[in-house]
Amino acid sequence: MTLSTASPSAGLPQQSVADYLVTSIKPNIERIKTKIAGMKFEQRAYNLFSYKDEELSDISKYVKQERASLVSSLPHIPRWFSVEEYAASYAKLVDDLMQSDPQLRKALGTIRKKNDLADSEVAESISEAFEILVQKAMDIYRANAELQVYLMLQSRVPNN
Amino acid sequence: MVDEARRASILEMAILMFKSKRLESELRLVYKRSFNLFRQRAETFRNEMSPLIVAGRVVSDLVSRSTLYLDICNSTSMKEMWKLKPYTMENVDKKYFDGLMADLRLQMRRLNEEIVAAQEATTLTYKNLRPYRVFALSPETEDFQQAIALTVFE
């Protein structure tokens, strides 16, 4: 049995690209309050979308910050683990992905330049970016599911 | 003989797999709309889709956190961490990991609810969006595990 998609461990760069797109589009967080109850969820939503414009100007910066935030949320970090090294390595994976996918690079470039839905030219590009986002995001979820099922099948999960 | 915990984990991931396929097929139709329609309703679209987008981002965050946690627990060096390998639970804090999985299930349900809400919305054109179906699959037999494996790796 082999994986249909070769995926690196320690995270999937496509997932971060999709996250970056979603964050750049800036959903209306205030609307979440009226739709989804729960302070914990609201706080989590705020945290995930709290990036400022300048922090979103470069996907590498965003990815490094997002990865560092992810690591800080974990309960136990071993001594051998270097947040800086991990974030930099992961950001390089994202950069490599961007270089290999011109369509994705173009969509991100448009969003980086201007994110104004009232502007017709930008709106068209954002529309295209949405399509790419959905396609990429779903590829990510499928790849993640495949990876995790594969690992579950191969793993030694103890009896309860 | 596969233990119950492992079956349950496989079932969970298999459901996630089915859900992702369903979401993919539904949303592609929804997003391929004319530019004029998008331009006219771009802001409304963003506002009304916000809960769905945020719910998806939260799920993504939890998936990232769980995989990174397992990667760290199953490695002894930075170099080793990047190698794709089976996980073991030997160094995993089971209570924490179970909490992550429970949270993931909760947020997947929340995502499902948002899709239902989008389906019921009348102001935008995503009426065809349908909620996930709960698959009546049972992990009672080992055949189920094989079926999942075949489904995933076809």
Short mmCIF file of C-alpha atoms in Angstrom, two decimals:
data_model
loop_
_atom_site.label_atom_id
_atom_site.label_comp_id
_atom_site.label_asym_id
_atom_site.label_seq_id
_atom_site.Cartn_x
_atom_site.Cartn_y
_atom_site.Cartn_z
CA MET A 1 0.00 0.00 0.00
CA THR A 2 1.40 3.40 -0.95
CA LEU A 3 0.23 6.91 -0.46
CA SER A 4 -1.42 8.34 -3.53
CA THR A 5 0.06 11.72 -2.69
CA ALA A 6 3.57 12.02 -1.39
CA SER A 7 3.30 14.35 1.59
CA PRO A 8 5.99 15.51 3.94
CA SER A 9 5.52 14.97 7.59
CA ALA A 10 5.53 17.94 9.97
CA GLY A 11 2.73 19.67 8.11
CA LEU A 12 1.49 20.24 4.60
CA PRO A 13 2.50 23.50 2.89
CA GLN A 14 -0.68 23.53 0.80
CA GLN A 15 -2.66 23.79 3.99
CA SER A 16 -0.82 26.92 5.03
CA VAL A 17 -1.35 28.47 1.62
CA ALA A 18 -5.07 27.87 1.94
CA ASP A 19 -5.01 29.31 5.45
CA TYR A 20 -3.15 32.35 4.17
CA LEU A 21 -5.73 32.90 1.45
CA VAL A 22 -8.61 32.65 3.89
CA THR A 23 -6.89 34.99 6.32
CA SER A 24 -6.15 37.50 3.54
CA ILE A 25 -9.76 37.52 2.43
CA LYS A 26 -10.61 38.66 5.94
CA PRO A 27 -13.98 37.18 6.77
CA ASN A 28 -16.30 39.23 8.91
CA ILE A 29 -15.49 38.03 12.40
CA GLU A 30 -18.22 40.17 13.97
CA ARG A 31 -20.75 38.14 12.08
CA ILE A 32 -19.47 35.04 13.83
CA LYS A 33 -20.84 36.35 17.10
CA THR A 34 -24.34 36.40 15.73
CA LYS A 35 -24.01 33.01 14.11
CA ILE A 36 -21.94 30.89 16.44
CA ALA A 37 -22.27 31.11 20.18
CA GLY A 38 -19.37 30.40 22.49
CA MET A 39 -16.66 32.64 23.84
CA LYS A 40 -13.98 30.00 23.30
CA PHE A 41 -14.81 29.70 19.63
CA GLU A 42 -14.98 33.47 19.19
CA GLN A 43 -11.59 33.93 20.81
CA ARG A 44 -10.10 31.22 18.64
CA ALA A 45 -11.54 32.88 15.53
CA TYR A 46 -10.11 36.24 16.56
CA ASN A 47 -6.71 34.68 17.16
CA LEU A 48 -6.65 32.97 13.77
CA PHE A 49 -7.62 36.14 11.92
CA SER A 50 -5.82 38.72 14.01
CA TYR A 51 -3.02 39.31 11.49
CA LYS A 52 -2.40 42.90 10.45
CA ASP A 53 -2.04 43.99 6.84
CA GLU A 54 1.72 44.21 7.04
CA GLU A 55 1.90 40.70 8.51
CA LEU A 56 -0.03 39.45 5.51
CA SER A 57 2.10 41.28 2.97
CA ASP A 58 4.45 38.34 2.62
CA ILE A 59 3.36 34.72 2.81
CA SER A 60 6.71 33.65 4.24
CA LYS A 61 6.32 36.02 7.17
CA TYR A 62 2.78 34.83 7.73
CA VAL A 63 3.76 31.17 7.59
CA LYS A 64 6.62 31.60 10.05
CA GLN A 65 4.41 33.45 12.49
CA GLU A 66 1.57 31.00 12.08
CA ARG A 67 3.87 28.03 12.68
CA ALA A 68 5.40 29.64 15.75
CA SER A 69 1.92 30.27 17.09
CA LEU A 70 0.99 26.66 16.41
CA VAL A 71 4.03 25.36 18.27
CA SER A 72 3.35 27.62 21.24
CA SER A 73 -0.11 26.09 21.56
CA LEU A 74 1.29 22.61 22.16
CA PRO A 75 1.70 21.39 25.75
CA HIS A 76 5.18 19.86 25.68
CA ILE A 77 8.00 20.86 23.36
CA PRO A 78 11.13 18.67 23.55
CA ARG A 79 14.51 20.30 23.95
CA TRP A 80 15.74 19.22 20.53
CA PHE A 81 12.93 21.12 18.85
CA SER A 82 13.81 24.53 17.42
CA VAL A 83 10.86 26.76 16.61
CA GLU A 84 12.97 29.00 14.38
CA GLU A 85 14.42 26.11 12.42
CA TYR A 86 11.05 24.44 12.05
CA ALA A 87 9.31 27.65 10.93
CA ALA A 88 12.07 28.44 8.43
CA SER A 89 12.06 24.91 6.99
CA TYR A 90 8.32 24.96 6.68
CA ALA A 91 8.33 28.41 5.06
CA LYS A 92 10.78 27.07 2.49
CA LEU A 93 8.34 24.28 1.62
CA VAL A 94 5.68 26.90 1.06
CA ASP A 95 8.03 28.97 -1.10
CA ASP A 96 8.87 25.90 -3.18
CA LEU A 97 5.18 25.18 -3.62
CA MET A 98 4.58 28.73 -4.76
CA GLN A 99 7.36 28.46 -7.31
CA SER A 100 5.90 25.26 -8.71
CA ASP A 101 2.32 26.54 -9.02
CA PRO A 102 2.02 29.67 -11.22
CA GLN A 103 -1.77 29.85 -10.86
CA LEU A 104 -1.56 29.89 -7.12
CA ARG A 105 1.29 32.39 -7.18
CA LYS A 106 -0.73 34.74 -9.34
CA ALA A 107 -3.75 34.54 -7.06
CA LEU A 108 -1.69 35.25 -3.98
CA GLY A 109 0.09 38.11 -5.73
CA THR A 110 -3.23 39.75 -6.49
CA ILE A 111 -4.42 39.45 -2.95
CA ARG A 112 -1.14 40.77 -1.66
CA LYS A 113 -1.39 43.87 -3.83
CA LYS A 114 -4.87 44.84 -2.83
CA ASN A 115 -7.74 43.19 -1.05
CA ASP A 116 -10.70 45.39 -1.87
CA LEU A 117 -13.89 43.74 -2.98
CA ALA A 118 -15.36 47.10 -3.99
CA ASP A 119 -12.73 47.37 -6.72
CA SER A 120 -14.05 45.53 -9.76
CA GLU A 121 -10.68 44.38 -11.07
CA VAL A 122 -9.64 43.12 -7.69
CA ALA A 123 -13.02 41.51 -7.11
CA GLU A 124 -12.58 39.45 -10.25
CA SER A 125 -9.19 38.27 -9.09
CA ILE A 126 -10.52 37.55 -5.63
CA SER A 127 -13.28 35.52 -7.23
CA GLU A 128 -10.67 33.46 -9.05
CA ALA A 129 -8.68 33.18 -5.87
CA PHE A 130 -11.74 31.81 -4.08
CA GLU A 131 -12.01 29.04 -6.64
CA ILE A 132 -8.35 28.22 -6.26
CA LEU A 133 -8.71 28.34 -2.51
CA VAL A 134 -11.57 25.86 -2.50
CA GLN A 135 -9.77 23.53 -4.85
CA LYS A 136 -6.53 23.71 -2.89
CA ALA A 137 -8.21 23.48 0.48
CA MET A 138 -10.09 20.37 -0.50
CA ASP A 139 -6.93 18.82 -1.91
CA ILE A 140 -5.39 19.49 1.47
CA TYR A 141 -8.19 17.90 3.44
CA ARG A 142 -8.10 14.85 1.19
CA ALA A 143 -4.32 14.57 1.44
CA ASN A 144 -4.52 14.96 5.20
CA ALA A 145 -7.19 12.30 5.49
CA GLU A 146 -5.23 9.92 3.28
CA LEU A 147 -2.08 10.55 5.24
CA GLN A 148 -3.71 10.04 8.59
CA VAL A 149 -5.58 6.90 7.58
CA TYR A 150 -2.34 5.52 6.17
CA LEU A 151 -0.51 6.31 9.37
CA MET A 152 -3.31 4.87 11.49
CA LEU A 153 -3.19 1.63 9.52
CA GLN A 154 0.56 1.43 9.91
CA SER A 155 0.75 2.58 13.51
CA ARG A 156 0.91 0.63 16.71
CA VAL A 157 -2.03 2.04 18.60
CA PRO A 158 -2.20 0.38 22.03
CA ASN A 159 -5.24 -1.36 23.48
CA ASN A 160 -7.28 0.68 25.88
CA MET B 1 -7.53 -8.29 15.63
CA VAL B 2 -7.72 -4.54 15.56
CA ASP B 3 -8.63 -2.85 18.82
CA GLU B 4 -11.61 -0.58 19.22
CA ALA B 5 -9.60 2.61 19.59
CA ARG B 6 -7.84 2.00 16.32
CA ARG B 7 -11.09 1.18 14.55
CA ALA B 8 -12.65 4.33 15.91
CA SER B 9 -9.70 6.41 14.76
CA ILE B 10 -9.83 4.93 11.29
CA LEU B 11 -13.56 5.50 11.16
CA GLU B 12 -13.07 9.10 12.18
CA MET B 13 -10.52 9.72 9.47
CA ALA B 14 -12.58 7.88 6.90
CA ILE B 15 -15.57 10.09 7.65
CA LEU B 16 -13.36 13.13 7.30
CA MET B 17 -12.28 11.76 3.95
CA PHE B 18 -15.85 11.30 2.76
CA LYS B 19 -16.79 14.72 4.02
CA SER B 20 -13.93 16.39 2.21
CA LYS B 21 -14.91 14.74 -1.04
CA ARG B 22 -18.48 15.84 -0.62
CA LEU B 23 -17.51 19.41 0.25
CA GLU B 24 -15.21 19.55 -2.75
CA SER B 25 -17.84 18.46 -5.24
CA GLU B 26 -20.49 20.77 -3.83
CA LEU B 27 -18.43 23.90 -3.45
CA ARG B 28 -16.87 23.78 -6.88
CA LEU B 29 -20.30 24.18 -8.40
CA VAL B 30 -21.12 27.00 -6.07
CA TYR B 31 -18.01 29.04 -6.68
CA LYS B 32 -18.02 28.78 -10.44
CA ARG B 33 -20.37 31.71 -10.86
CA SER B 34 -20.25 34.58 -13.26
CA PHE B 35 -17.97 37.47 -12.39
CA ASN B 36 -20.81 39.98 -12.70
CA LEU B 37 -22.77 38.18 -10.04
CA PHE B 38 -19.73 38.03 -7.84
CA ARG B 39 -18.93 41.71 -8.32
CA GLN B 40 -22.45 42.76 -7.44
CA ARG B 41 -22.55 40.71 -4.33
CA ALA B 42 -18.93 40.38 -3.35
CA GLU B 43 -19.24 42.06 0.02
CA THR B 44 -22.49 40.29 0.87
CA PHE B 45 -20.93 37.07 -0.22
CA ARG B 46 -17.96 37.55 2.07
CA ASN B 47 -20.13 38.49 5.01
CA GLU B 48 -22.52 35.61 4.64
CA MET B 49 -19.81 33.09 3.96
CA SER B 50 -17.72 34.28 6.89
CA PRO B 51 -18.99 31.75 9.44
CA LEU B 52 -18.34 28.91 7.01
CA ILE B 53 -14.88 30.21 6.19
CA VAL B 54 -13.99 30.67 9.84
CA ALA B 55 -15.31 27.23 10.75
CA GLY B 56 -13.13 25.74 8.02
CA ARG B 57 -10.09 27.65 9.24
CA VAL B 58 -10.62 26.40 12.78
CA VAL B 59 -10.79 22.83 11.50
CA SER B 60 -7.60 23.41 9.53
CA ASP B 61 -5.91 24.75 12.66
CA LEU B 62 -6.88 21.67 14.65
CA VAL B 63 -5.65 19.32 11.93
CA SER B 64 -2.33 21.19 11.86
CA ARG B 65 -2.03 21.07 15.62
CA SER B 66 -2.77 17.35 15.88
CA THR B 67 -0.40 16.34 13.09
CA LEU B 68 2.39 18.55 14.39
CA TYR B 69 1.89 17.17 17.88
CA LEU B 70 2.11 13.59 16.60
CA ASP B 71 5.14 14.48 14.49
CA ILE B 72 6.96 15.91 17.51
CA CYS B 73 5.98 13.02 19.77
CA ASN B 74 7.21 10.51 17.21
CA SER B 75 10.58 12.13 16.56
CA THR B 76 13.84 12.60 18.39
CA SER B 77 15.44 15.25 16.17
CA MET B 78 14.54 18.01 13.76
CA LYS B 79 15.83 15.96 10.84
CA GLU B 80 13.82 12.91 11.76
CA MET B 81 10.64 14.91 12.11
CA TRP B 82 10.46 15.55 8.37
CA LYS B 83 10.42 11.87 7.48
CA LEU B 84 7.04 10.36 6.75
CA LYS B 85 6.49 7.48 9.14
CA PRO B 86 3.83 5.58 11.08
CA TYR B 87 2.94 7.06 14.44
CA THR B 88 3.05 5.29 17.75
CA MET B 89 1.28 6.41 20.90
CA GLU B 90 4.21 5.66 23.18
CA ASN B 91 5.21 9.27 23.80
CA VAL B 92 1.81 10.79 23.26
CA ASP B 93 -0.16 12.38 26.06
CA LYS B 94 -3.34 10.44 25.42
CA LYS B 95 -5.51 12.81 27.43
CA TYR B 96 -4.32 15.80 25.41
CA PHE B 97 -4.61 13.97 22.10
CA ASP B 98 -8.11 12.72 22.90
CA GLY B 99 -9.02 16.32 23.71
CA LEU B 100 -7.74 17.42 20.32
CA MET B 101 -9.76 14.74 18.56
CA ALA B 102 -12.88 15.62 20.53
CA ASP B 103 -12.38 19.27 19.59
CA LEU B 104 -11.91 18.29 15.95
CA ARG B 105 -15.17 16.32 15.98
CA LEU B 106 -16.95 19.31 17.54
CA GLN B 107 -15.61 21.74 14.95
CA MET B 108 -16.46 19.37 12.10
CA ARG B 109 -20.02 19.33 13.37
CA ARG B 110 -19.92 23.12 13.54
CA LEU B 111 -18.68 23.25 9.96
CA ASN B 112 -21.55 20.98 9.02
CA GLU B 113 -24.02 23.30 10.71
CA GLU B 114 -22.63 26.23 8.76
CA ILE B 115 -23.16 24.38 5.51
CA VAL B 116 -26.75 23.73 6.55
CA ALA B 117 -27.12 27.43 7.33
CA ALA B 118 -25.69 28.34 3.95
CA GLN B 119 -28.14 25.99 2.33
CA GLU B 120 -31.02 27.73 4.07
CA ALA B 121 -29.84 31.25 3.21
CA THR B 122 -31.93 32.96 0.61
CA THR B 123 -29.88 35.98 -0.38
CA LEU B 124 -27.09 34.18 -2.19
CA THR B 125 -26.87 31.51 -4.81
CA TYR B 126 -25.55 28.57 -2.88
CA LYS B 127 -28.88 26.86 -2.52
CA ASN B 128 -27.43 23.67 -3.91
CA LEU B 129 -24.99 23.38 -1.05
CA ARG B 130 -25.92 20.28 0.90
CA PRO B 131 -24.87 19.21 4.38
CA TYR B 132 -22.65 16.25 4.96
CA ARG B 133 -24.37 12.96 5.27
CA VAL B 134 -23.70 10.86 8.28
CA PHE B 135 -22.54 7.61 6.81
CA ALA B 136 -24.03 4.55 8.46
CA LEU B 137 -20.76 2.69 8.51
CA SER B 138 -19.91 0.30 11.28
CA PRO B 139 -16.37 -0.46 12.39
CA GLU B 140 -17.50 -3.79 13.82
CA THR B 141 -15.62 -6.01 11.43
CA GLU B 142 -12.12 -6.07 10.11
CA ASP B 143 -13.58 -6.02 6.61
CA PHE B 144 -14.53 -2.46 7.34
CA GLN B 145 -10.91 -1.50 7.80
CA GLN B 146 -10.01 -3.06 4.49
CA ALA B 147 -12.92 -1.28 2.82
CA ILE B 148 -11.71 2.04 4.14
CA ALA B 149 -8.20 1.36 2.95
CA LEU B 150 -9.46 0.56 -0.52
CA THR B 151 -11.65 3.63 -0.56
CA VAL B 152 -8.85 5.93 0.43
CA PHE B 153 -6.18 4.55 -1.82
CA GLU B 154 -8.17 3.83 -4.97
#
